[in-house]
Amino acid sequence: MASVHESLYFNPMMTNGVVHANVFGIKDWVTPYKISVLVLLSEMTKNKEISLLEKRRLNKQILPILQGPDMTLSKLLKIIEQCCPGCASSVQIRIKLMAEQGLKDMEQFFDDLDDFYCGTDHEVNKTSVVGLYLRHMFLAYNKLSFSQVYKLYTSLQQYFQSEKSTTDLKKENDEADMDLTNSDDDDDSERKLEKEDLDFPIREEDLACSGPLSQKQAEYFLSHQAALLKNDENKALSPVLLQKELNSLLKFNPDFAEAHYLSYLNSLRVQDVFSSTHSLLHYFDRLILTGAESKSNGDEGYGRSLRYAALNLAALHCRFGHYQQAELALQEAIRIAQESSDHVCLQHCLSWLYILKQKKGADSSVLLENSVKKAVHFGLPYLASLGIQSLVQQRAFAGKTANKLMDALKDSDLLHWKHSLSELIDISTAQKTAIWRMYGQSTMALQQAQMLLSMNSLDAVNVGVQQNNTESFAVVLCHLAEIHAEQGCFSASSEILKHLKERFPPNCQHAKLWMLCDQKIQFDRAMNDGKYHTTDSLVTGITALDNVEGLYRKAIVLKAKNQTAEAHKMLQVLLTHCQKKKNIEMMIRILLSLAELYWRSSCHPVAIPVLLQALALSREYRLQYLSSEILLNLAFSQLMLGIPEQALNILHMAIEPIMAHGAVLDKGRAMLLVAKCQVASAASYTPQKKTETLESAILNLNEAKSYFAKVDCKEQIRDILYLQARLFHSLGNSQERNKCSMLFRQIHQELPSHGVSLINRL
């Protein structure tokens, strides 16, 4: 339809060969789609058989139909049919008669419509949305010359013929499906489902513009797409198609500033540095040229646009990792804001200055505290709340106690509810989930995640738009998927990930979150199954999304394959990097892996200082669950050094948090270690007490085996079966011994050993 508008209608941008920039000087013009809308309005008014419920449904759709871009006749009829089937057939018949009976019928339609709405007893008010729309259409039609009216009628015929060809094609497909039907009921049901899925789909092109838009249509299109990009990106037009429509819109009105800004947002979706920078600069250029800023800000309008242009440019470069360019743009924004004494702009600059310092690894806590104080002073609740949440995140990494952090978040939540900052409420709840996960309190993290998923948004959004398609919900759902996977509920975890993939498609800006989560869960499952050959592709995927995490997982694979030297070298490089970046959690995980490498080399005394260093870090930064894991490893080292009684004492300190909040794999490891310590300490007991201890160890091994079975950890199950066979042999229970030996042999044949001795593995 774009070519129809360009060739058949008068060009509103050109008069006597001179191109004018502002296409919106003309409010509206007549198109075949708008004639169809006029037919619909006429039927709604004249048809007395429409029920009250059907009319109410149609009224709900009127505003999007009037202000939205032109759509195909098939799409329009489908919308009407969903509200009122009788009205849809009447509209189709009237358009058919108008398209087939000649130009005179279209002229008569406009004359009758004009006479009817000029009366005093019609239902449409002259100042209503529908009334103004009708007046615009009458004026636009009356201004057309005879040749333009004829071209309009020709395009109306083409408009109807396109719908007719779509209907004919649909009928042919139906007949073909009827000829190919089988007698099998299952095949019939499957074919019916496939036909319903493919039957008359609403294509993405149908949602796009189909020619030059009027001012109202353009504003509606831009605001609708911007709201979708913010709240429900999945339902917005694809980046390619949206950019195509924006280019078409800018072709008719190059000075439309809002279109340039939406183009900037669209370019950010695909990480296009050049296009996003180009569109952002054009947005502020047009804002200054049109004088939109100066109307409400006096002489300061131009300067305001310039300083906010520099600020937005700094934010853009910071997003793409160009920190030097971002700092230069930020300095420019600060200079202009200081000259104009714009304290609000300076406050925004201070917030971005903190982000830049943080990205560079410098200590920016003082800047952040000043930012929060200034934001409160100037009455900027949004910036103040963001600053408080950034402070909480910084203090959490610095090892502050949970009660102080939660008190600070509680104060910021009061600010959110007071000012109805729905987006920040979501961010705060997601941050609480992440903090509890970091501390190892999975129950509290689960509670906060469920709270966010159950909340209703405070923002009013359009029909069909989900407010919870934001980054906060992606973070929370990823936490839920990881928690379920840790508990062995892989089917539930896969369902959550499937939902994430549907809600955040791969081209979405938040898709990296679930991609990394999915790769990590698959990696853990492959390691549990002993399928090390399948982890190479997963490590590559993790490295592409998170370089440090990918290198750590690569070292774990090398360690599992007994490539000790390569694993040790890689872990040492990672440890140095994490010490420089102050990534404490990763440092502790690396130290635990180094201790395990020393065990495999039978250097248990060397592993103890490494574990003590990790324990000191975890307690300093209050990472309770990691502390429990380190105590578990310390107990194993003491068991290997021949002091099982001391190992049992340490285990009593660590086992409670692990059993309460730990992953299923860690619970199994803890129970296995308890059984090993019981067996080792039973050597000095009396025969009766020794028998009781060994029987208790067998029960603990059974519990550990049930935990390992949940996560398909076959290597540990094989080790447990070996220990149980030895214990049953010591107790003289040959039947159970033979049963365990048979199960051990089956797993051993399926999963051969990699040369790691049972005694050197936790």
CSV table of C-alpha atoms in Angstrom, one decimal, residues 176-353:
chain,number,residue,atom,x,y,z
A,176,ALA,CA,-7.2,-29.6,-0.1
A,177,ASP,CA,-7.2,-30.4,3.6
A,178,MET,CA,-10.6,-32.1,3.2
A,179,ASP,CA,-9.3,-34.2,0.3
A,180,LEU,CA,-6.3,-35.4,2.3
A,181,THR,CA,-8.1,-36.4,5.5
A,182,ASN,CA,-7.5,-39.9,6.8
A,183,SER,CA,-9.9,-42.2,8.6
A,184,ASP,CA,-7.7,-42.3,11.7
A,185,ASP,CA,-9.1,-40.1,14.4
A,186,ASP,CA,-5.7,-39.2,15.8
A,187,ASP,CA,-4.5,-38.0,12.4
A,188,ASP,CA,-7.7,-36.0,12.0
A,189,SER,CA,-7.2,-34.2,15.3
A,190,GLU,CA,-3.5,-33.5,14.6
A,191,ARG,CA,-4.4,-32.1,11.2
A,192,LYS,CA,-7.1,-30.0,12.7
A,193,LEU,CA,-4.7,-28.5,15.2
A,194,GLU,CA,-2.2,-27.8,12.5
A,195,LYS,CA,-4.9,-26.2,10.4
A,196,GLU,CA,-6.0,-24.0,13.3
A,197,ASP,CA,-2.4,-22.9,13.9
A,198,LEU,CA,-1.9,-22.0,10.2
A,199,ASP,CA,-5.4,-20.8,9.5
A,200,PHE,CA,-5.4,-17.1,8.6
A,201,PRO,CA,-2.4,-16.0,10.8
A,202,ILE,CA,-2.0,-12.4,11.7
A,203,ARG,CA,1.3,-11.6,10.1
A,204,GLU,CA,3.8,-9.1,11.5
A,205,GLU,CA,3.4,-7.1,8.3
A,206,ASP,CA,-0.3,-6.6,9.1
A,207,LEU,CA,0.6,-4.8,12.3
A,208,ALA,CA,3.0,-2.4,10.5
A,209,CYS,CA,2.2,0.8,8.6
A,210,SER,CA,1.0,0.6,5.1
A,211,GLY,CA,1.7,4.1,3.8
A,212,PRO,CA,2.1,7.7,5.0
A,213,LEU,CA,0.4,8.2,8.3
A,214,SER,CA,-1.5,11.1,9.6
A,215,GLN,CA,-0.4,12.9,12.7
A,216,LYS,CA,-2.7,10.9,15.0
A,217,GLN,CA,-1.7,7.6,13.4
A,218,ALA,CA,2.0,8.4,13.6
A,219,GLU,CA,1.8,9.4,17.3
A,220,TYR,CA,-0.3,6.3,18.1
A,221,PHE,CA,2.1,4.0,16.2
A,222,LEU,CA,5.2,5.5,17.9
A,223,SER,CA,3.7,5.5,21.5
A,224,HIS,CA,2.4,1.9,21.0
A,225,GLN,CA,5.7,0.5,19.8
A,226,ALA,CA,7.6,2.4,22.5
A,227,ALA,CA,5.4,1.0,25.2
A,228,LEU,CA,5.9,-2.5,23.8
A,229,LEU,CA,9.6,-2.1,23.7
A,230,LYS,CA,9.6,-1.1,27.4
A,231,ASN,CA,7.0,-3.6,28.8
A,232,ASP,CA,6.6,-6.5,26.3
A,233,GLU,CA,9.3,-6.5,23.6
A,234,ASN,CA,8.1,-9.8,22.3
A,235,LYS,CA,4.9,-8.2,21.0
A,236,ALA,CA,6.7,-5.3,19.3
A,237,LEU,CA,7.6,-5.4,15.7
A,238,SER,CA,10.8,-7.1,14.9
A,239,PRO,CA,13.9,-4.8,14.7
A,240,VAL,CA,14.1,-5.1,10.9
A,241,LEU,CA,10.5,-4.4,10.2
A,242,LEU,CA,10.2,-1.6,12.8
A,243,GLN,CA,13.2,0.1,11.3
A,244,LYS,CA,11.7,-0.2,7.9
A,245,GLU,CA,8.5,1.4,9.1
A,246,LEU,CA,10.4,4.2,10.8
A,247,ASN,CA,12.4,4.9,7.7
A,248,SER,CA,9.1,5.1,5.8
A,249,LEU,CA,7.7,7.5,8.3
A,250,LEU,CA,10.9,9.7,8.3
A,251,LYS,CA,10.8,9.7,4.5
A,252,PHE,CA,7.5,11.7,4.7
A,253,ASN,CA,8.6,13.7,7.7
A,254,PRO,CA,12.3,13.9,8.4
A,255,ASP,CA,11.9,16.3,11.3
A,256,PHE,CA,9.7,14.0,13.3
A,257,ALA,CA,11.9,13.9,16.5
A,258,GLU,CA,10.0,11.1,18.2
A,259,ALA,CA,10.5,8.8,15.3
A,260,HIS,CA,14.3,9.3,15.5
A,261,TYR,CA,14.2,8.5,19.2
A,262,LEU,CA,12.2,5.2,18.6
A,263,SER,CA,14.8,4.4,15.9
A,264,TYR,CA,17.5,4.9,18.6
A,265,LEU,CA,15.7,2.5,21.0
A,266,ASN,CA,15.3,0.0,18.2
A,267,SER,CA,19.0,0.1,17.3
A,268,LEU,CA,19.9,-0.6,20.9
A,269,ARG,CA,17.9,-3.9,20.7
A,270,VAL,CA,20.4,-5.2,18.1
A,271,GLN,CA,23.4,-3.5,19.6
A,272,ASP,CA,24.0,-1.3,16.6
A,273,VAL,CA,26.4,1.4,17.7
A,274,PHE,CA,26.5,3.4,14.5
A,275,SER,CA,22.7,3.5,13.9
A,276,SER,CA,21.9,4.2,17.6
A,277,THR,CA,24.3,7.1,17.8
A,278,HIS,CA,23.1,8.5,14.5
A,279,SER,CA,19.4,8.3,15.5
A,280,LEU,CA,20.1,9.8,19.0
A,281,LEU,CA,22.0,12.8,17.5
A,282,HIS,CA,19.2,13.4,14.9
A,283,TYR,CA,16.6,13.3,17.7
A,284,PHE,CA,18.2,16.1,19.6
A,285,ASP,CA,18.9,18.0,16.4
A,286,ARG,CA,15.2,17.9,15.4
A,287,LEU,CA,14.2,18.8,18.9
A,288,ILE,CA,16.2,22.0,18.7
A,289,LEU,CA,15.1,22.8,15.1
A,290,THR,CA,11.4,22.4,15.8
A,291,GLY,CA,11.7,24.5,18.9
A,292,ALA,CA,9.8,22.0,21.0
A,293,GLU,CA,12.0,22.5,24.0
A,294,SER,CA,12.1,26.3,23.9
A,295,LYS,CA,8.3,26.6,24.0
A,296,SER,CA,8.1,25.5,27.6
A,297,ASN,CA,11.5,26.5,28.8
A,298,GLY,CA,12.0,29.9,27.4
A,299,ASP,CA,15.5,30.8,26.3
A,300,GLU,CA,16.9,27.8,28.1
A,301,GLY,CA,15.3,25.4,25.6
A,302,TYR,CA,18.2,25.0,23.3
A,303,GLY,CA,20.7,24.7,26.1
A,304,ARG,CA,18.6,22.1,27.8
A,305,SER,CA,18.5,20.0,24.7
A,306,LEU,CA,22.2,20.2,24.2
A,307,ARG,CA,23.2,19.1,27.7
A,308,TYR,CA,20.7,16.3,27.8
A,309,ALA,CA,22.0,15.2,24.3
A,310,ALA,CA,25.5,15.0,25.7
A,311,LEU,CA,24.2,13.1,28.8
A,312,ASN,CA,22.3,10.6,26.6
A,313,LEU,CA,25.4,10.2,24.4
A,314,ALA,CA,27.4,9.4,27.5
A,315,ALA,CA,24.9,6.8,28.6
A,316,LEU,CA,24.9,5.2,25.1
A,317,HIS,CA,28.7,4.9,25.0
A,318,CYS,CA,28.7,3.5,28.6
A,319,ARG,CA,26.2,0.9,27.5
A,320,PHE,CA,28.5,-0.3,24.7
A,321,GLY,CA,31.6,-0.2,26.9
A,322,HIS,CA,33.2,2.9,25.3
A,323,TYR,CA,34.1,4.3,28.7
A,324,GLN,CA,36.6,6.9,27.5
A,325,GLN,CA,34.1,8.4,25.0
A,326,ALA,CA,31.4,8.2,27.7
A,327,GLU,CA,33.6,10.2,30.1
A,328,LEU,CA,34.2,12.9,27.5
A,329,ALA,CA,30.5,13.3,26.7
A,330,LEU,CA,29.7,13.3,30.4
A,331,GLN,CA,32.2,16.1,31.0
A,332,GLU,CA,30.6,18.1,28.3
A,333,ALA,CA,27.1,17.6,29.8
A,334,ILE,CA,28.4,18.7,33.2
A,335,ARG,CA,30.0,21.8,31.8
A,336,ILE,CA,26.8,22.9,30.0
A,337,ALA,CA,24.6,22.1,33.0
A,338,GLN,CA,26.9,24.1,35.3
A,339,GLU,CA,26.7,27.1,33.0
A,340,SER,CA,22.9,26.9,33.1
A,341,SER,CA,22.7,26.0,36.8
A,342,ASP,CA,20.6,23.0,36.0
A,343,HIS,CA,20.8,21.0,39.2
A,344,VAL,CA,18.5,18.2,37.9
A,345,CYS,CA,20.8,17.5,35.0
A,346,LEU,CA,23.8,17.7,37.2
A,347,GLN,CA,22.3,15.1,39.5
A,348,HIS,CA,21.8,12.8,36.5
A,349,CYS,CA,25.4,13.4,35.5
A,350,LEU,CA,26.5,12.5,39.0
A,351,SER,CA,24.7,9.2,38.8
A,352,TRP,CA,26.3,8.3,35.5
A,353,LEU,CA,29.7,9.4,36.8
